[in-house]
PDB file of C-alpha atoms in Angstrom:
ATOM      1  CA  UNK F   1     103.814  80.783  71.477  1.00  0.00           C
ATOM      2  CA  UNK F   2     103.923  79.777  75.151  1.00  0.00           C
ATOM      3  CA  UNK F   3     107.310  77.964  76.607  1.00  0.00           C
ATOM      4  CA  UNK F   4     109.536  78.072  79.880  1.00  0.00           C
ATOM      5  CA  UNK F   5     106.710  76.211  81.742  1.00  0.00           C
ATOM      6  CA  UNK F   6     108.130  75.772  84.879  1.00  0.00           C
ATOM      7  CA  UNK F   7     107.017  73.944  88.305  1.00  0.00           C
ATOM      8  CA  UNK F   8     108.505  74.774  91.874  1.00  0.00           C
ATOM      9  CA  UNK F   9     106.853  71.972  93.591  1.00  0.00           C
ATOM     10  CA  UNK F  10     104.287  74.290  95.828  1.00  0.00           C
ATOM     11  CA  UNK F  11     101.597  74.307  92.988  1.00  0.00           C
ATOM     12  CA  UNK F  12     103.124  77.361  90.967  1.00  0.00           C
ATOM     13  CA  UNK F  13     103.837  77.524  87.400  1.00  0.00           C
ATOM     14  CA  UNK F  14     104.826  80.592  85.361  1.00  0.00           C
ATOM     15  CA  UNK F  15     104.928  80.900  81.407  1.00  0.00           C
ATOM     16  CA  UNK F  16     106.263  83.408  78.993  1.00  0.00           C
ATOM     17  CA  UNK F  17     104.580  84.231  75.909  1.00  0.00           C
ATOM     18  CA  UNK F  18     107.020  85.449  73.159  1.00  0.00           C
ATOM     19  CA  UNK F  19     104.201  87.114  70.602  1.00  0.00           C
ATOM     20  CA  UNK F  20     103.184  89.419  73.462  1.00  0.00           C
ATOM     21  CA  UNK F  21     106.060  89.280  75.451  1.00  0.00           C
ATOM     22  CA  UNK F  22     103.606  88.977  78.585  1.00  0.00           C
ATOM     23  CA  UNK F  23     104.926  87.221  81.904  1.00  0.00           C
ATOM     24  CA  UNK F  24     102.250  85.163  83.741  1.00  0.00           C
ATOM     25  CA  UNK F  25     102.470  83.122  87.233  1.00  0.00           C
ATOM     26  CA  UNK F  26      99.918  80.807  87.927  1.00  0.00           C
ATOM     27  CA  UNK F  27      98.958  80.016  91.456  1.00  0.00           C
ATOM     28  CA  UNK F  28      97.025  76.487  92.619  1.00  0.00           C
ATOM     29  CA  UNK F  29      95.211  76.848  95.972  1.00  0.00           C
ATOM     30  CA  UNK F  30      93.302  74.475  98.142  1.00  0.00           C
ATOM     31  CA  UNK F  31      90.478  77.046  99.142  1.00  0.00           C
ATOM     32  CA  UNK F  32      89.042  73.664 101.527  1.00  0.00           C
ATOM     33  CA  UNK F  33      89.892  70.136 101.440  1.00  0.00           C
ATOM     34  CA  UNK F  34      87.543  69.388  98.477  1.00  0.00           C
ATOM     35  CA  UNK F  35      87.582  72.561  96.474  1.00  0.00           C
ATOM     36  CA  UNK F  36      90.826  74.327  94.583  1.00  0.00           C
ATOM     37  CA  UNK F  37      91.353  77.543  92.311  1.00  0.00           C
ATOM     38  CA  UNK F  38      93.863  78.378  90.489  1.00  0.00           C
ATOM     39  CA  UNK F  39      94.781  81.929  90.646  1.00  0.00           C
ATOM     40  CA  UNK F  40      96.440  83.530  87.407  1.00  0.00           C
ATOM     41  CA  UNK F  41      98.818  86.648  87.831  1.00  0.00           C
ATOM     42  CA  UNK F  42      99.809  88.741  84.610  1.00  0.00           C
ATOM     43  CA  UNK F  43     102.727  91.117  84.618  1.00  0.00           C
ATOM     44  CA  UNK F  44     101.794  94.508  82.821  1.00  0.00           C
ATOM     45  CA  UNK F  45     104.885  97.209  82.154  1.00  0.00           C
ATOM     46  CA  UNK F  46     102.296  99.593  81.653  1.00  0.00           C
ATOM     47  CA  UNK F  47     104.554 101.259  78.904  1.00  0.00           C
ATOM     48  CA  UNK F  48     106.484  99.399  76.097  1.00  0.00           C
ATOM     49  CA  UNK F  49     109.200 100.085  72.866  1.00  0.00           C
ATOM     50  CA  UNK F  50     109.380  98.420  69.870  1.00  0.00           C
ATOM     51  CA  UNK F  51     113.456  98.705  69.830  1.00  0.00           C
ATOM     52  CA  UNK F  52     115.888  99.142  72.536  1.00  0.00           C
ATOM     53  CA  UNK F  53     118.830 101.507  70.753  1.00  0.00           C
ATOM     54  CA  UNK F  54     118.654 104.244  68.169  1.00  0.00           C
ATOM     55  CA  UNK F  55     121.079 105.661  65.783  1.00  0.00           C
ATOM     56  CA  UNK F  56     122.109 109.628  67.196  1.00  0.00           C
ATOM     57  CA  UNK F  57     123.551 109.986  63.381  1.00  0.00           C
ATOM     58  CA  UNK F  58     120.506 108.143  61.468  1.00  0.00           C
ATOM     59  CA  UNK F  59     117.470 109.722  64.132  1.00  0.00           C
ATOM     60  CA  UNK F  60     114.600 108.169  64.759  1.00  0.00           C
ATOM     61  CA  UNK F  61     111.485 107.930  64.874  1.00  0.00           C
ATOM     62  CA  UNK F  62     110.085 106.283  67.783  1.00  0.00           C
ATOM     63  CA  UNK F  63     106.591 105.221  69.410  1.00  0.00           C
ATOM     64  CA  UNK F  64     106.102 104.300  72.989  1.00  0.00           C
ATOM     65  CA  UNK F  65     103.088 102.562  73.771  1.00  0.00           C
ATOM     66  CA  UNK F  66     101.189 103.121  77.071  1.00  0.00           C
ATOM     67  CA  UNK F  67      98.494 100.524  78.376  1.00  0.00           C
ATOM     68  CA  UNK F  68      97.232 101.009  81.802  1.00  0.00           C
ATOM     69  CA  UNK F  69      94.832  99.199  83.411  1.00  0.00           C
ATOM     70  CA  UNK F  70      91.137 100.616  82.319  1.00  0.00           C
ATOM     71  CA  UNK F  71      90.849 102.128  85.851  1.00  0.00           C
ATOM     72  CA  UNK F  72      93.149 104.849  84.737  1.00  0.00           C
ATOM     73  CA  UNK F  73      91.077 105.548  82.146  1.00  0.00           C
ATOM     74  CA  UNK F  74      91.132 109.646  81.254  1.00  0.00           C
ATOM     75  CA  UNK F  75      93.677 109.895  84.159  1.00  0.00           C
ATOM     76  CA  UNK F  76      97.344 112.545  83.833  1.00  0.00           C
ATOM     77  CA  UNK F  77      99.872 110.520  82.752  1.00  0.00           C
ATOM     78  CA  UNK F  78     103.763 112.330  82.217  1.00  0.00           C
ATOM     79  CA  UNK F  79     106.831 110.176  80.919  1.00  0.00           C
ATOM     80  CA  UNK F  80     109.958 110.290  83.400  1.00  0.00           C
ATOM     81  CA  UNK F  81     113.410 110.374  82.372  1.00  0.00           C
ATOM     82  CA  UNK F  82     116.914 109.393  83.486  1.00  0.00           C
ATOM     83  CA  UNK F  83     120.359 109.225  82.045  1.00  0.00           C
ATOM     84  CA  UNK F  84     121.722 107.478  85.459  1.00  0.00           C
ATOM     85  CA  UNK F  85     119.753 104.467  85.419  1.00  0.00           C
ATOM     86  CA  UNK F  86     116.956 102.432  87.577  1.00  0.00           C
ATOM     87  CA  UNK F  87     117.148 104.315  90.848  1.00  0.00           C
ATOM     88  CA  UNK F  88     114.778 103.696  92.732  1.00  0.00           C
ATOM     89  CA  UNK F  89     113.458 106.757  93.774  1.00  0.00           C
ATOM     90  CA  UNK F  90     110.583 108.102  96.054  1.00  0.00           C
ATOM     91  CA  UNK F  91     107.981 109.820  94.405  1.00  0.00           C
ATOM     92  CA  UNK F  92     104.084 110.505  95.484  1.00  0.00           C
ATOM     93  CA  UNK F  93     104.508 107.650  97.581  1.00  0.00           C
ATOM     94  CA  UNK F  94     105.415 105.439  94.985  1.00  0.00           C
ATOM     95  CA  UNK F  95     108.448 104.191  93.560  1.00  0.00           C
ATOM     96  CA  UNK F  96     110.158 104.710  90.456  1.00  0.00           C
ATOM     97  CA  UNK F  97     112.292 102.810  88.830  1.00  0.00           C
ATOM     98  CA  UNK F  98     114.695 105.409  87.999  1.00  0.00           C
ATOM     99  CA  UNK F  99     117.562 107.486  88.965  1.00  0.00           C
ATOM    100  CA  UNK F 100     116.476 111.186  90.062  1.00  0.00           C
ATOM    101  CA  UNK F 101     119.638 113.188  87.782  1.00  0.00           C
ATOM    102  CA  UNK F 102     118.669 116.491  86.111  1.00  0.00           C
ATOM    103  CA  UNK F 103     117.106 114.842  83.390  1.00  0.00           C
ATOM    104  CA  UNK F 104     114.440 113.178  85.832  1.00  0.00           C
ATOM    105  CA  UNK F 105     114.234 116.774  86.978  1.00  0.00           C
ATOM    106  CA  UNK F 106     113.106 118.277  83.817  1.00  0.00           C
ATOM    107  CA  UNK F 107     110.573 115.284  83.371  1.00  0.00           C
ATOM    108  CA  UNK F 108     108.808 116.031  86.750  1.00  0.00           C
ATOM    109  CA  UNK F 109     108.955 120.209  85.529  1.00  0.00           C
ATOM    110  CA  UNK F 110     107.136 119.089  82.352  1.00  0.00           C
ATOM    111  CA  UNK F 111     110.776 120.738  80.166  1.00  0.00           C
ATOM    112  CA  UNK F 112     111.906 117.891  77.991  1.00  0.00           C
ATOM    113  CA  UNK F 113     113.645 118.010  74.712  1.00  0.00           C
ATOM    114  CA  UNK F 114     110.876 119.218  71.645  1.00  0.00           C
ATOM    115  CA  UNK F 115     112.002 116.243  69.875  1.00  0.00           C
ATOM    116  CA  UNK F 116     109.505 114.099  72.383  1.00  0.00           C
ATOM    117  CA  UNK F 117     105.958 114.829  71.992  1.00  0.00           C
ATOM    118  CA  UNK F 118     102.982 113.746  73.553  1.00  0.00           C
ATOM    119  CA  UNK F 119     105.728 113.056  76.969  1.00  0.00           C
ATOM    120  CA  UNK F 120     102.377 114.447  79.577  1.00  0.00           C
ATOM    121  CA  UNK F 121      99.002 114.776  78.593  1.00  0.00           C
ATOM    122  CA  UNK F 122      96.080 112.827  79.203  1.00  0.00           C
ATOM    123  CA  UNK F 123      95.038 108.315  78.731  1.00  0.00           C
ATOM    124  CA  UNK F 124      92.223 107.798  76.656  1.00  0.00           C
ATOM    125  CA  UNK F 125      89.208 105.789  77.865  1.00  0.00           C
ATOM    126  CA  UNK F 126      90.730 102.352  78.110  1.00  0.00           C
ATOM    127  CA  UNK F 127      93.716 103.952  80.456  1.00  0.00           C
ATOM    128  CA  UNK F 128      95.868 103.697  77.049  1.00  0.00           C
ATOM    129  CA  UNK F 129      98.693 106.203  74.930  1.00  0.00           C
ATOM    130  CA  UNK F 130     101.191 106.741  73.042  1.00  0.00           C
ATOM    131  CA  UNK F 131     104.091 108.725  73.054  1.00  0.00           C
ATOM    132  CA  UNK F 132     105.982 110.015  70.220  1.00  0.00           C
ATOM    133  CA  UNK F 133     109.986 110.939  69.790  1.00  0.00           C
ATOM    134  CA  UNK F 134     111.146 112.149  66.686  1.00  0.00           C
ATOM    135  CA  UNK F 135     114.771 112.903  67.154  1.00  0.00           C
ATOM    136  CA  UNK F 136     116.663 114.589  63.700  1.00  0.00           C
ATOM    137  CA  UNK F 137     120.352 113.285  62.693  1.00  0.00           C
ATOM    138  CA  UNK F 138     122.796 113.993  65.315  1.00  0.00           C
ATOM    139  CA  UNK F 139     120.346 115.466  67.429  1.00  0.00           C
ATOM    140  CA  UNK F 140     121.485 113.495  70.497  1.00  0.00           C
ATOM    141  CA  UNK F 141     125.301 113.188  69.541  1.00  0.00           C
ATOM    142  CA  UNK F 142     126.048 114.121  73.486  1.00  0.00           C
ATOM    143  CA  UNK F 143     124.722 111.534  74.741  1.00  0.00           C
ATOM    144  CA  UNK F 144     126.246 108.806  72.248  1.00  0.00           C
ATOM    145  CA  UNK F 145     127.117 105.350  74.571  1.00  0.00           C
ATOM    146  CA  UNK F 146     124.450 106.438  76.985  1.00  0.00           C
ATOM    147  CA  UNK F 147     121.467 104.481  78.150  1.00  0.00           C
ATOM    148  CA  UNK F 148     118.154 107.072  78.599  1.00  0.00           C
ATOM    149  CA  UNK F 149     115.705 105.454  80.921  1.00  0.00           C
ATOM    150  CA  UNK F 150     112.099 106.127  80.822  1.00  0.00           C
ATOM    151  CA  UNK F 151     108.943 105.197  83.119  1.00  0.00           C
ATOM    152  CA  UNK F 152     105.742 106.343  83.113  1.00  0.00           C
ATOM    153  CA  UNK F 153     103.392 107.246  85.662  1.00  0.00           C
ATOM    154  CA  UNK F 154      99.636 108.243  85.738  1.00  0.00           C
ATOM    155  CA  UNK F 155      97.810 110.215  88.587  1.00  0.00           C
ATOM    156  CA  UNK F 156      94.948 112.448  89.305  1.00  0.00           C
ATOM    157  CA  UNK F 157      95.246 115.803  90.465  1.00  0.00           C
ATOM    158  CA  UNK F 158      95.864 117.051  94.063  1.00  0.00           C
ATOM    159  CA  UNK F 159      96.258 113.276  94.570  1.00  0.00           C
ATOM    160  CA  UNK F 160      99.127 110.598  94.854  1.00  0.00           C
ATOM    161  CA  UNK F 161     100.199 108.539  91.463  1.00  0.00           C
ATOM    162  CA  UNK F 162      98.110 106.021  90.845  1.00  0.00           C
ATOM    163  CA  UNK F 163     100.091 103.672  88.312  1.00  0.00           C
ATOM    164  CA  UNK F 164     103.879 103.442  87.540  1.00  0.00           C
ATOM    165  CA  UNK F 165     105.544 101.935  84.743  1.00  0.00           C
ATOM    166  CA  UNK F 166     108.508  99.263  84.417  1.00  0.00           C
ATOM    167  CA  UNK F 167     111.365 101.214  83.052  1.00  0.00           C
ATOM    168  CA  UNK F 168     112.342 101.032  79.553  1.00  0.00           C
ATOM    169  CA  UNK F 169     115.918 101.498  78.541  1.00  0.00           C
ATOM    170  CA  UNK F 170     117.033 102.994  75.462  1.00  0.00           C
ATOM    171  CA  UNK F 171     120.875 103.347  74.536  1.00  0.00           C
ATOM    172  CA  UNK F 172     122.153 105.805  72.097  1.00  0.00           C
ATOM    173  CA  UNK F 173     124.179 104.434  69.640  1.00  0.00           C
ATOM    174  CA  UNK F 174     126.762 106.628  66.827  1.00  0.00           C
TER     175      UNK F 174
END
């Protein structure tokens, strides 16, 4: 299910596709006065969430969903917290959409909560994860009316990051 074609008049057009909830722009170019392309850009979050809030008094169980581009392929990858919001801040060279707090602290010292497994470790071939959080009733109660933000970044050893994620709120409801 494609819709919101739109046109800005200098041979651009971008569409949304609900199922996948994938952003593409589409480009037209006059490479010479006889022969155009048209040149098709795709958004990729790299990382993903089926649901945007969880329950501190029900828990839940939650799966995040990492899919890198196959270059990254058997790359580190380590999930990156915040409890103050987007940021940005300047990491590796990169930047990260998040807030460095103490939480984003314990993410880049590898000490998160037990409740989130699988949060640094290693993409499989195609540059793809997952990462599971299993948090128990009331578990979270102190944070209740926050918003944890998470982004994801993958990197090689010794060198910069490679790839970093969109962030990906999650609020903590009663």
């Amino acid at each position: 299910d494609w819709f919101l074609p739109t046109h800005n008049g200098f041979g651009h057009s971008m569409d949304y596709d609900v199922e996948s909830r994938t952003l593409v722009l589409r480009e037209h170019v006059q490479i010479s006065p006889t022969n155009d392309a048209t040149l098709v850009y795709k958004f990729n979050p790299y990382l993903s969430s089926p649901i945007d809030s969880i329950s501190s008094s029900q828990g839940s169980n939650l799966t995040l969903e990492m899919d890198f581009p196959a270059e990254a392929a058997n790359k580190l990858y380590a999930l990156l917290l915040s409890r103050h919001g987007f940021g940005p801040t300047s990491l590796g060279g990169k930047t990260i959409p998040l807030t460095w707090d103490g939480l984003f602290s314990r993410s880049i010292q590898g000490t998160l909560p037990s409740f989130i497994g699988n949060h640094h470790g290693v993409l499989n071939s195609a540059g793809d994860g997952t990462i599971q959080i299993s948090i128990a009733p009331n578990a979270v109660s102190m944070v209740i009316g926050q918003t944890i933000t998470g982004s994801v970044i993958s990197f090689t050893p010794g060198n910069s990051l490679d790839y970093v994620s969109v962030a990906v709120p999650i609020s903590i409801l009663p």
